Each structure stands twice: as C-alpha cells, then as structure tokens.
PDB file of C-alpha atoms in Angstrom:
ATOM      1  CA  MET M   1     -27.130 -13.969 -39.732  1.00  0.00           C
ATOM      2  CA  LYS M   2     -25.799 -10.627 -38.693  1.00  0.00           C
ATOM      3  CA  SER M   3     -27.191 -10.971 -35.172  1.00  0.00           C
ATOM      4  CA  ARG M   4     -25.755 -14.462 -34.906  1.00  0.00           C
ATOM      5  CA  LEU M   5     -22.400 -13.117 -35.886  1.00  0.00           C
ATOM      6  CA  SER M   6     -22.561 -10.341 -33.337  1.00  0.00           C
ATOM      7  CA  THR M   7     -23.639 -12.771 -30.621  1.00  0.00           C
ATOM      8  CA  LEU M   8     -20.698 -14.920 -31.505  1.00  0.00           C
ATOM      9  CA  LEU M   9     -18.386 -11.931 -31.417  1.00  0.00           C
ATOM     10  CA  LEU M  10     -19.781 -10.947 -28.058  1.00  0.00           C
ATOM     11  CA  ILE M  11     -19.101 -14.405 -26.637  1.00  0.00           C
ATOM     12  CA  VAL M  12     -15.572 -14.308 -27.963  1.00  0.00           C
ATOM     13  CA  ALA M  13     -15.014 -10.795 -26.687  1.00  0.00           C
ATOM     14  CA  LEU M  14     -16.409 -11.342 -23.195  1.00  0.00           C
ATOM     15  CA  PRO M  15     -13.403 -12.968 -21.597  1.00  0.00           C
ATOM     16  CA  ALA M  16     -11.211 -10.301 -23.181  1.00  0.00           C
ATOM     17  CA  MET M  17     -13.308  -7.590 -21.568  1.00  0.00           C
ATOM     18  CA  ALA M  18     -13.219  -9.248 -18.173  1.00  0.00           C
ATOM     19  CA  ASP M  19     -13.960  -6.644 -15.552  1.00  0.00           C
ATOM     20  CA  SER M  20     -13.434  -9.043 -12.711  1.00  0.00           C
ATOM     21  CA  LEU M  21      -9.813  -9.210 -11.562  1.00  0.00           C
ATOM     22  CA  PRO M  22      -9.650 -10.656  -8.070  1.00  0.00           C
ATOM     23  CA  LEU M  23      -6.140 -11.473  -6.862  1.00  0.00           C
ATOM     24  CA  PRO M  24      -5.271 -15.154  -7.373  1.00  0.00           C
ATOM     25  CA  LYS M  25      -5.756 -17.442  -4.365  1.00  0.00           C
ATOM     26  CA  ASP M  26      -2.028 -18.086  -4.128  1.00  0.00           C
ATOM     27  CA  THR M  27      -1.119 -14.385  -3.902  1.00  0.00           C
ATOM     28  CA  PRO M  28       1.755 -14.176  -1.388  1.00  0.00           C
ATOM     29  CA  ALA M  29       0.844 -12.395   1.853  1.00  0.00           C
ATOM     30  CA  SER M  30       3.998 -10.314   1.363  1.00  0.00           C
ATOM     31  CA  TYR M  31       2.628  -9.009  -1.958  1.00  0.00           C
ATOM     32  CA  ARG M  32      -0.497  -7.735  -0.230  1.00  0.00           C
ATOM     33  CA  SER M  33       1.427  -6.151   2.638  1.00  0.00           C
ATOM     34  CA  GLU M  34       4.429  -4.743   0.759  1.00  0.00           C
ATOM     35  CA  CYS M  35       2.697  -3.649  -2.433  1.00  0.00           C
ATOM     36  CA  GLY M  36      -0.726  -2.997  -0.948  1.00  0.00           C
ATOM     37  CA  SER M  37       0.230  -0.430   1.713  1.00  0.00           C
ATOM     38  CA  CYS M  38       0.525   2.696  -0.424  1.00  0.00           C
ATOM     39  CA  HIS M  39      -1.706   1.592  -3.281  1.00  0.00           C
ATOM     40  CA  LEU M  40      -4.033  -1.261  -4.095  1.00  0.00           C
ATOM     41  CA  PRO M  41      -2.162  -4.552  -4.520  1.00  0.00           C
ATOM     42  CA  PHE M  42      -2.628  -4.525  -8.278  1.00  0.00           C
ATOM     43  CA  HIS M  43      -3.528  -7.626 -10.205  1.00  0.00           C
ATOM     44  CA  PRO M  44      -0.398  -8.904 -11.992  1.00  0.00           C
ATOM     45  CA  ALA M  45      -2.320  -9.047 -15.294  1.00  0.00           C
ATOM     46  CA  LEU M  46      -2.280  -5.238 -15.428  1.00  0.00           C
ATOM     47  CA  LEU M  47       1.385  -5.182 -16.493  1.00  0.00           C
ATOM     48  CA  ALA M  48       3.539  -7.410 -18.685  1.00  0.00           C
ATOM     49  CA  ALA M  49       6.163  -9.677 -17.101  1.00  0.00           C
ATOM     50  CA  SER M  50       9.090  -7.594 -18.352  1.00  0.00           C
ATOM     51  CA  ASP M  51       7.514  -4.438 -16.913  1.00  0.00           C
ATOM     52  CA  TRP M  52       7.037  -6.104 -13.525  1.00  0.00           C
ATOM     53  CA  GLN M  53      10.663  -7.183 -13.653  1.00  0.00           C
ATOM     54  CA  GLN M  54      11.778  -3.626 -14.340  1.00  0.00           C
ATOM     55  CA  THR M  55       9.572  -2.375 -11.512  1.00  0.00           C
ATOM     56  CA  LEU M  56      11.091  -4.897  -9.089  1.00  0.00           C
ATOM     57  CA  ASN M  57      14.586  -3.885 -10.188  1.00  0.00           C
ATOM     58  CA  GLN M  58      13.875  -0.240  -9.345  1.00  0.00           C
ATOM     59  CA  LEU M  59      11.918  -0.618  -6.101  1.00  0.00           C
ATOM     60  CA  ASP M  60      14.404   1.560  -4.217  1.00  0.00           C
ATOM     61  CA  GLN M  61      13.292   4.429  -6.484  1.00  0.00           C
ATOM     62  CA  HIS M  62       9.637   3.629  -6.854  1.00  0.00           C
ATOM     63  CA  PHE M  63       7.926   6.803  -8.102  1.00  0.00           C
ATOM     64  CA  GLY M  64       9.740   8.913  -5.540  1.00  0.00           C
ATOM     65  CA  SER M  65       9.628   6.395  -2.694  1.00  0.00           C
ATOM     66  CA  ASP M  66      12.030   3.762  -1.464  1.00  0.00           C
ATOM     67  CA  ALA M  67       9.847   0.656  -1.595  1.00  0.00           C
ATOM     68  CA  ALA M  68      12.712  -1.849  -1.544  1.00  0.00           C
ATOM     69  CA  VAL M  69      11.892  -5.304  -0.199  1.00  0.00           C
ATOM     70  CA  ASP M  70      14.203  -7.908   1.308  1.00  0.00           C
ATOM     71  CA  ARG M  71      15.486 -10.854  -0.687  1.00  0.00           C
ATOM     72  CA  LYS M  72      12.986 -13.341   0.762  1.00  0.00           C
ATOM     73  CA  THR M  73      10.027 -11.117  -0.147  1.00  0.00           C
ATOM     74  CA  ARG M  74      11.362 -10.567  -3.635  1.00  0.00           C
ATOM     75  CA  GLN M  75      11.683 -14.328  -4.116  1.00  0.00           C
ATOM     76  CA  GLU M  76       8.001 -14.677  -3.216  1.00  0.00           C
ATOM     77  CA  ILE M  77       6.739 -11.761  -5.272  1.00  0.00           C
ATOM     78  CA  SER M  78       8.786 -12.087  -8.445  1.00  0.00           C
ATOM     79  CA  PRO M  79       7.611 -15.556  -9.642  1.00  0.00           C
ATOM     80  CA  PHE M  80       4.047 -14.681  -8.635  1.00  0.00           C
ATOM     81  CA  LEU M  81       4.025 -11.560 -10.836  1.00  0.00           C
ATOM     82  CA  GLU M  82       5.597 -13.452 -13.682  1.00  0.00           C
ATOM     83  CA  ARG M  83       3.088 -16.312 -13.432  1.00  0.00           C
ATOM     84  CA  TYR M  84       0.047 -14.073 -13.682  1.00  0.00           C
ATOM     85  CA  ALA M  85       1.477 -11.183 -15.739  1.00  0.00           C
ATOM     86  CA  GLY M  86      -0.585  -9.737 -18.572  1.00  0.00           C
ATOM     87  CA  ASP M  87      -0.199 -10.182 -22.309  1.00  0.00           C
ATOM     88  CA  PRO M  88       2.082  -7.391 -23.602  1.00  0.00           C
ATOM     89  CA  ALA M  89       0.321  -7.407 -26.986  1.00  0.00           C
ATOM     90  CA  ARG M  90      -3.011  -6.590 -25.366  1.00  0.00           C
ATOM     91  CA  LEU M  91      -1.709  -4.177 -22.768  1.00  0.00           C
ATOM     92  CA  GLY M  92       0.484  -2.090 -25.033  1.00  0.00           C
ATOM     93  CA  TRP M  93       3.547  -0.104 -23.993  1.00  0.00           C
ATOM     94  CA  ALA M  94       3.545   0.952 -20.356  1.00  0.00           C
ATOM     95  CA  GLY M  95       6.181   3.675 -20.616  1.00  0.00           C
ATOM     96  CA  ASN M  96       9.483   3.975 -18.786  1.00  0.00           C
ATOM     97  CA  PRO M  97       9.379   3.495 -15.869  1.00  0.00           C
ATOM     98  CA  PRO M  98       6.392   1.224 -16.522  1.00  0.00           C
ATOM     99  CA  ARG M  99       3.079   2.474 -15.171  1.00  0.00           C
ATOM    100  CA  LEU M 100      -0.004   0.319 -15.433  1.00  0.00           C
ATOM    101  CA  THR M 101      -2.006   3.530 -15.805  1.00  0.00           C
ATOM    102  CA  GLN M 102      -0.059   4.315 -18.989  1.00  0.00           C
ATOM    103  CA  THR M 103      -0.704   1.103 -20.867  1.00  0.00           C
ATOM    104  CA  SER M 104      -2.723   1.568 -24.053  1.00  0.00           C
ATOM    105  CA  ARG M 105      -5.373  -0.702 -22.577  1.00  0.00           C
ATOM    106  CA  PHE M 106      -5.774   1.406 -19.433  1.00  0.00           C
ATOM    107  CA  ILE M 107      -5.883   4.627 -21.463  1.00  0.00           C
ATOM    108  CA  ARG M 108      -8.456   3.186 -23.867  1.00  0.00           C
ATOM    109  CA  LYS M 109     -10.649   1.958 -21.023  1.00  0.00           C
ATOM    110  CA  HIS M 110     -10.552   5.377 -19.369  1.00  0.00           C
ATOM    111  CA  ARG M 111     -10.758   7.573 -22.476  1.00  0.00           C
ATOM    112  CA  GLU M 112     -14.125   9.030 -21.486  1.00  0.00           C
ATOM    113  CA  ILE M 113     -12.787  10.411 -18.216  1.00  0.00           C
ATOM    114  CA  PRO M 114     -12.093  14.162 -18.489  1.00  0.00           C
ATOM    115  CA  ALA M 115      -8.927  15.723 -17.018  1.00  0.00           C
ATOM    116  CA  LYS M 116     -11.087  17.609 -14.508  1.00  0.00           C
ATOM    117  CA  THR M 117     -12.137  14.309 -12.943  1.00  0.00           C
ATOM    118  CA  TRP M 118      -8.585  12.991 -12.701  1.00  0.00           C
ATOM    119  CA  ASN M 119      -7.613  16.184 -10.875  1.00  0.00           C
ATOM    120  CA  ASP M 120     -10.357  15.850  -8.262  1.00  0.00           C
ATOM    121  CA  PRO M 121      -8.669  15.791  -4.825  1.00  0.00           C
ATOM    122  CA  ARG M 122     -10.793  12.785  -3.877  1.00  0.00           C
ATOM    123  CA  ILE M 123      -9.203  10.852  -6.727  1.00  0.00           C
ATOM    124  CA  LYS M 124      -5.724  12.404  -6.626  1.00  0.00           C
ATOM    125  CA  SER M 125      -4.104   9.799  -8.849  1.00  0.00           C
ATOM    126  CA  ALA M 126      -5.000   7.355 -11.592  1.00  0.00           C
ATOM    127  CA  THR M 127      -3.489   4.737  -9.308  1.00  0.00           C
ATOM    128  CA  ASN M 128      -6.336   5.271  -6.842  1.00  0.00           C
ATOM    129  CA  CYS M 129      -8.661   2.679  -8.394  1.00  0.00           C
ATOM    130  CA  GLU M 130     -10.932   2.586  -5.374  1.00  0.00           C
ATOM    131  CA  ALA M 131     -11.884   6.254  -5.721  1.00  0.00           C
ATOM    132  CA  CYS M 132     -14.290   5.267  -8.522  1.00  0.00           C
ATOM    133  CA  HIS M 133     -14.238   1.476  -8.650  1.00  0.00           C
ATOM    134  CA  ARG M 134     -15.527   1.096  -5.101  1.00  0.00           C
ATOM    135  CA  ASN M 135     -15.068  -2.671  -5.088  1.00  0.00           C
ATOM    136  CA  ALA M 136     -11.629  -2.641  -6.709  1.00  0.00           C
ATOM    137  CA  ALA M 137     -10.091  -4.227  -3.612  1.00  0.00           C
ATOM    138  CA  SER M 138     -12.169  -7.330  -4.354  1.00  0.00           C
ATOM    139  CA  GLY M 139     -11.157  -7.126  -8.008  1.00  0.00           C
ATOM    140  CA  ARG M 140     -14.526  -5.854  -9.224  1.00  0.00           C
ATOM    141  CA  PHE M 141     -14.177  -3.265 -11.992  1.00  0.00           C
ATOM    142  CA  SER M 142     -17.591  -3.682 -13.604  1.00  0.00           C
ATOM    143  CA  GLU M 143     -19.096  -0.575 -15.199  1.00  0.00           C
ATOM    144  CA  HIS M 144     -22.117  -1.050 -12.961  1.00  0.00           C
ATOM    145  CA  GLU M 145     -20.004  -0.608  -9.876  1.00  0.00           C
ATOM    146  CA  ILE M 146     -18.417   2.700 -10.809  1.00  0.00           C
ATOM    147  CA  SER M 147     -19.128   5.795  -8.761  1.00  0.00           C
ATOM    148  CA  ILE M 148     -17.109   8.813  -9.826  1.00  0.00           C
ATOM    149  CA  PRO M 149     -16.706  11.424  -7.053  1.00  0.00           C
ATOM    150  CA  GLY M 150     -18.872  14.428  -7.798  1.00  0.00           C
ATOM    151  CA  GLN M 151     -20.756  12.657 -10.575  1.00  0.00           C
ATOM    152  CA  GLY M 152     -22.260   9.577  -9.030  1.00  0.00           C
ATOM    153  CA  LYS M 153     -22.816   6.617 -11.286  1.00  0.00           C
TER     154      LYS M 153
ATOM    155  CA  MET K   1       1.265 -36.759  18.942  1.00  0.00           C
ATOM    156  CA  ARG K   2       4.000 -35.144  16.954  1.00  0.00           C
ATOM    157  CA  THR K   3       1.522 -32.910  15.107  1.00  0.00           C
ATOM    158  CA  HIS K   4       0.042 -32.023  18.473  1.00  0.00           C
ATOM    159  CA  ILE K   5       3.358 -30.756  19.733  1.00  0.00           C
ATOM    160  CA  ALA K   6       3.956 -28.898  16.494  1.00  0.00           C
ATOM    161  CA  LEU K   7       0.521 -27.274  16.725  1.00  0.00           C
ATOM    162  CA  CYS K   8       1.136 -26.256  20.325  1.00  0.00           C
ATOM    163  CA  LEU K   9       4.493 -24.764  19.399  1.00  0.00           C
ATOM    164  CA  LEU K  10       2.885 -22.897  16.525  1.00  0.00           C
ATOM    165  CA  ALA K  11       0.190 -21.531  18.806  1.00  0.00           C
ATOM    166  CA  VAL K  12       2.785 -20.371  21.339  1.00  0.00           C
ATOM    167  CA  SER K  13       4.971 -18.741  18.697  1.00  0.00           C
ATOM    168  CA  SER K  14       2.079 -16.855  17.125  1.00  0.00           C
ATOM    169  CA  ILE K  15       1.096 -15.536  20.537  1.00  0.00           C
ATOM    170  CA  THR K  16       4.595 -14.297  21.242  1.00  0.00           C
ATOM    171  CA  LEU K  17       4.785 -12.658  17.808  1.00  0.00           C
ATOM    172  CA  ALA K  18       1.940 -10.259  18.473  1.00  0.00           C
ATOM    173  CA  GLU K  19       3.089  -7.465  20.722  1.00  0.00           C
ATOM    174  CA  THR K  20       1.310  -4.616  22.427  1.00  0.00           C
ATOM    175  CA  PRO K  21       1.968  -0.862  22.081  1.00  0.00           C
ATOM    176  CA  PRO K  22       3.507  -0.708  25.626  1.00  0.00           C
ATOM    177  CA  GLN K  23       5.926  -3.503  24.694  1.00  0.00           C
ATOM    178  CA  ILE K  24       6.999  -1.721  21.529  1.00  0.00           C
ATOM    179  CA  ARG K  25       7.340   1.565  23.388  1.00  0.00           C
ATOM    180  CA  GLN K  26       9.421  -0.242  26.029  1.00  0.00           C
ATOM    181  CA  ALA K  27      11.727  -1.768  23.414  1.00  0.00           C
ATOM    182  CA  TYR K  28      12.504   1.669  21.914  1.00  0.00           C
ATOM    183  CA  THR K  29      12.851   3.163  25.407  1.00  0.00           C
ATOM    184  CA  ALA K  30      15.405   0.498  26.343  1.00  0.00           C
ATOM    185  CA  GLU K  31      17.312   1.243  23.153  1.00  0.00           C
ATOM    186  CA  ALA K  32      17.281   4.977  23.899  1.00  0.00           C
ATOM    187  CA  MET K  33      18.467   4.355  27.481  1.00  0.00           C
ATOM    188  CA  ALA K  34      21.626   2.786  26.120  1.00  0.00           C
ATOM    189  CA  THR K  35      22.800   6.307  25.232  1.00  0.00           C
ATOM    190  CA  ASP K  36      20.858   8.275  27.886  1.00  0.00           C
ATOM    191  CA  LYS K  37      20.139   6.312  31.030  1.00  0.00           C
ATOM    192  CA  ASN K  38      17.656   8.928  32.247  1.00  0.00           C
ATOM    193  CA  PHE K  39      15.526   8.743  29.108  1.00  0.00           C
ATOM    194  CA  SER K  40      11.789   8.341  29.527  1.00  0.00           C
ATOM    195  CA  ALA K  41       9.324   8.412  26.599  1.00  0.00           C
ATOM    196  CA  SER K  42       7.142  11.501  26.307  1.00  0.00           C
ATOM    197  CA  ALA K  43       3.823  11.578  24.459  1.00  0.00           C
ATOM    198  CA  LYS K  44       4.106  15.367  24.334  1.00  0.00           C
ATOM    199  CA  ARG K  45       7.450  15.282  22.513  1.00  0.00           C
ATOM    200  CA  GLY K  46       6.008  12.579  20.265  1.00  0.00           C
ATOM    201  CA  GLU K  47       3.104  14.849  19.347  1.00  0.00           C
ATOM    202  CA  THR K  48       5.469  17.741  18.569  1.00  0.00           C
ATOM    203  CA  LEU K  49       7.439  15.519  16.188  1.00  0.00           C
ATOM    204  CA  PHE K  50       4.215  14.225  14.635  1.00  0.00           C
ATOM    205  CA  ARG K  51       3.052  17.785  13.923  1.00  0.00           C
ATOM    206  CA  GLN K  52       6.413  19.219  12.891  1.00  0.00           C
ATOM    207  CA  ARG K  53       6.729  20.478   9.342  1.00  0.00           C
ATOM    208  CA  PHE K  54      10.043  19.204   7.997  1.00  0.00           C
ATOM    209  CA  ALA K  55       9.488  20.295   4.380  1.00  0.00           C
ATOM    210  CA  ILE K  56      12.257  17.991   3.146  1.00  0.00           C
ATOM    211  CA  ASN K  57       9.805  16.393   0.750  1.00  0.00           C
ATOM    212  CA  ASP K  58       7.454  18.645  -1.276  1.00  0.00           C
ATOM    213  CA  LYS K  59       4.709  16.088  -1.455  1.00  0.00           C
ATOM    214  CA  MET K  60       5.021  14.908   2.138  1.00  0.00           C
ATOM    215  CA  PRO K  61       6.250  17.847   4.249  1.00  0.00           C
ATOM    216  CA  ALA K  62       4.993  16.386   7.551  1.00  0.00           C
ATOM    217  CA  CYS K  63       3.574  13.222   9.093  1.00  0.00           C
ATOM    218  CA  THR K  64       0.204  14.958   9.077  1.00  0.00           C
ATOM    219  CA  THR K  65       0.246  15.299   5.264  1.00  0.00           C
ATOM    220  CA  CYS K  66      -0.904  11.696   4.933  1.00  0.00           C
ATOM    221  CA  HIS K  67      -2.019  10.864   8.458  1.00  0.00           C
ATOM    222  CA  THR K  68      -4.031  14.114   8.962  1.00  0.00           C
ATOM    223  CA  ASP K  69      -3.944  16.320  12.086  1.00  0.00           C
ATOM    224  CA  ASN K  70      -5.945  13.707  13.932  1.00  0.00           C
ATOM    225  CA  PRO K  71      -4.136  10.362  14.342  1.00  0.00           C
ATOM    226  CA  ALA K  72      -7.449   8.697  15.227  1.00  0.00           C
ATOM    227  CA  ALA K  73      -8.835   9.553  11.786  1.00  0.00           C
ATOM    228  CA  THR K  74      -8.368   7.687   8.511  1.00  0.00           C
ATOM    229  CA  GLY K  75      -5.554   9.218   6.495  1.00  0.00           C
ATOM    230  CA  LYS K  76      -4.912   9.473   2.773  1.00  0.00           C
ATOM    231  CA  HIS K  77      -1.665   8.774   0.926  1.00  0.00           C
ATOM    232  CA  ALA K  78      -0.440  12.097  -0.491  1.00  0.00           C
ATOM    233  CA  ILE K  79       0.526  10.617  -3.860  1.00  0.00           C
ATOM    234  CA  THR K  80      -1.707   7.618  -4.517  1.00  0.00           C
ATOM    235  CA  GLY K  81      -4.802   8.784  -2.622  1.00  0.00           C
ATOM    236  CA  LYS K  82      -5.179   5.393  -0.931  1.00  0.00           C
ATOM    237  CA  ASP K  83      -6.845   5.407   2.479  1.00  0.00           C
ATOM    238  CA  ILE K  84      -4.506   4.848   5.424  1.00  0.00           C
ATOM    239  CA  LYS K  85      -5.963   3.283   8.555  1.00  0.00           C
ATOM    240  CA  PRO K  86      -5.743   5.419  11.717  1.00  0.00           C
ATOM    241  CA  LEU K  87      -2.355   5.554  13.458  1.00  0.00           C
ATOM    242  CA  ALA K  88      -3.774   5.882  16.970  1.00  0.00           C
ATOM    243  CA  ALA K  89      -3.810   2.550  18.782  1.00  0.00           C
ATOM    244  CA  GLN K  90      -7.163   3.505  20.340  1.00  0.00           C
ATOM    245  CA  ALA K  91      -8.728   3.742  16.900  1.00  0.00           C
ATOM    246  CA  ASN K  92      -6.920   0.839  15.234  1.00  0.00           C
ATOM    247  CA  THR K  93      -6.058  -2.240  17.267  1.00  0.00           C
ATOM    248  CA  GLU K  94      -3.654  -3.496  14.570  1.00  0.00           C
ATOM    249  CA  ARG K  95      -1.283  -0.595  15.259  1.00  0.00           C
ATOM    250  CA  PHE K  96       1.925  -1.353  17.151  1.00  0.00           C
ATOM    251  CA  SER K  97       1.355  -5.097  17.290  1.00  0.00           C
ATOM    252  CA  ASP K  98       4.138  -6.126  14.908  1.00  0.00           C
ATOM    253  CA  PRO K  99       7.616  -4.766  15.784  1.00  0.00           C
ATOM    254  CA  ALA K 100       9.019  -5.514  12.310  1.00  0.00           C
ATOM    255  CA  LYS K 101       6.215  -3.544  10.673  1.00  0.00           C
ATOM    256  CA  VAL K 102       6.657  -0.614  13.067  1.00  0.00           C
ATOM    257  CA  GLU K 103      10.395  -0.565  12.385  1.00  0.00           C
ATOM    258  CA  LYS K 104       9.874  -0.780   8.638  1.00  0.00           C
ATOM    259  CA  TRP K 105       7.520   2.207   8.540  1.00  0.00           C
ATOM    260  CA  PHE K 106       9.614   4.338  10.874  1.00  0.00           C
ATOM    261  CA  GLY K 107      12.497   3.545   8.513  1.00  0.00           C
ATOM    262  CA  ARG K 108      10.668   4.527   5.351  1.00  0.00           C
ATOM    263  CA  ASN K 109       8.723   7.472   6.681  1.00  0.00           C
ATOM    264  CA  CYS K 110      11.563   9.047   8.654  1.00  0.00           C
ATOM    265  CA  ARG K 111      13.873   8.890   5.635  1.00  0.00           C
ATOM    266  CA  GLU K 112      11.266  10.367   3.318  1.00  0.00           C
ATOM    267  CA  VAL K 113       9.617  12.939   5.577  1.00  0.00           C
ATOM    268  CA  VAL K 114      12.190  13.812   8.259  1.00  0.00           C
ATOM    269  CA  GLY K 115      15.068  13.374   5.826  1.00  0.00           C
ATOM    270  CA  ARG K 116      17.043  11.037   8.103  1.00  0.00           C
ATOM    271  CA  LEU K 117      16.495   8.001  10.284  1.00  0.00           C
ATOM    272  CA  CYS K 118      14.667   8.669  13.545  1.00  0.00           C
ATOM    273  CA  THR K 119      16.457   7.953  16.826  1.00  0.00           C
ATOM    274  CA  PRO K 120      15.189   5.278  19.240  1.00  0.00           C
ATOM    275  CA  ALA K 121      14.193   8.130  21.585  1.00  0.00           C
ATOM    276  CA  GLU K 122      12.060   9.779  18.887  1.00  0.00           C
ATOM    277  CA  LYS K 123      10.414   6.472  18.055  1.00  0.00           C
ATOM    278  CA  ALA K 124       9.643   5.826  21.743  1.00  0.00           C
ATOM    279  CA  ASP K 125       8.092   9.313  21.988  1.00  0.00           C
ATOM    280  CA  VAL K 126       5.952   8.881  18.870  1.00  0.00           C
ATOM    281  CA  VAL K 127       4.762   5.428  19.974  1.00  0.00           C
ATOM    282  CA  ALA K 128       3.925   6.908  23.389  1.00  0.00           C
ATOM    283  CA  TYR K 129       1.863   9.666  21.750  1.00  0.00           C
ATOM    284  CA  LEU K 130       0.055   7.373  19.341  1.00  0.00           C
ATOM    285  CA  SER K 131      -0.702   4.841  22.085  1.00  0.00           C
ATOM    286  CA  GLU K 132      -2.235   7.457  24.349  1.00  0.00           C
ATOM    287  CA  VAL K 133      -3.999   9.848  21.979  1.00  0.00           C
ATOM    288  CA  ARG K 134      -7.756   9.463  21.655  1.00  0.00           C
TER     289      ARG K 134
END
C-alpha cells in the first residue's frame, strides 16, 4: 500500500518537477535576439507574469544595463511572456527588482550548491545557466546533464 | 502567379537585407565624410579604440573586458558569464551583416563602456579593424 502511494505521489509530482523547459515553438524571434544576447533567453515559466511586466517596465535600467526595446518588439515579447509565465504560488517571491534566480523555487533547487561554486569565475553569475546545465539552451535542466566546473558531474 | 511574384520579391528583399562588412564600413565612412570630407577609415585607430581602457564602468572598463584581447576569440559577458561569439568577421561570418544590429550594439556598448555615443568615424574605424583582424 505504501509503495503504491509513493508511486502515485511520484506520478503526480513528476510534471511539477519538470526539468525540461524548451522555449515554446511560438517564441518570437525578437525575444531570442533581444533577451538572449547577454544571457540565455529564459523560459517565461521561470518568473510570474507580474514580475515579467515589472521587468519589461524597467528595461532601460536592467541590472545596470540599458536593455530597452522598441515598441514593436515589446508588443511581441509582452504577450508571449504573459502567456507562458509561471505560477506565482509555486515560484515564490522573486524580489525587487524581480530576479528569477531569487525565486524560492530556484533557491530550493540550488540549495546544495556552496557559495564557493557560485563564485567560480567560470560560472560568474547564477544567471549563467549554461555553466553547469550544459544543455540549458535547449531547455534541458535534468540532473543527469549537470557538469559543475571544477567538480564534474 | 501572384504568390510567385510575392516569393520573388521576398527573395530579393532578403538578399538586400544582408550586408557585408565593407558595406557597413562604407556606410559609416560616408556618414563621417559629411563632417570631414578627407576622412578614411583606419583599422589601426579602430584597434586603439578597441583596446582603450575607458574605466567609466567598473564592471566593463574596456571593450576587451567582455570581448577579450583577441577579437577572433569567443568572449564572455562580464556580468552574466554568457559566451559571446567572436567579433572578428574572419572568425564569425554573422558579424557586420545586419546594419540595424551593428547600430544597436554600438549604441549600447558605447554608452555603457565609452560613456557616450561613438561618432560615425569611430564606428568606421572599429568596423575596419574587426573586418581585417585575423
């Protein structure tokens, strides 16, 4: 009975623990080029809709850079982010300004990573998904595909 | 028939959209000549600008902070750590093929690193350097 229950729980939990986050097929090309130049074009599910909105409203002061986009680009990107945004209840508070690396979910998922690793020059920033998740650009975040610089798998 | 014409037009317009580094260099040169009719782009001056330490921005004091000392090498964003494809046209055929993209990045990077907008002459020089360097 117990094992049946845990199997059931596992099945229920699997989609919630999805480690595959490829960008949707209808991702605007402008999202990839504008938001994917300085960092990975993040999957919209990594932030809540209101946090994306706040981010778009402050693009001219985007973590020290002026990442402003023209009106046409914003009209492509904004509904796209809203359509695929994450569930705020699952993500938790992202801080102000919102950072997807500060959501409770991100912190929980990375709680085993020591400060020393985050400070490794090859990683540089928590935003640099690809430093450890080598296939992050294809949306693959599986534990089996992690390779932490200096530690291997 | 109508779709044929439309397809042909599309093919022509996409060909004209892609430009070459000499065309982009020429466009900036022409702009610079409006204020100095004797202007001619110099790869050497472009290299000096590329290597200059402006120190306006702590995290990005020079072009080389992210793009490294070697424009033919893969760079690394100083804040996010993301890889940046080589700037040198010889190492990256996508470079200097889209005038709007070139203008956008000169705009952003000059403001953040140089602390002001770059002049058409400076842009012509930098494009000359990055087109020629191996």
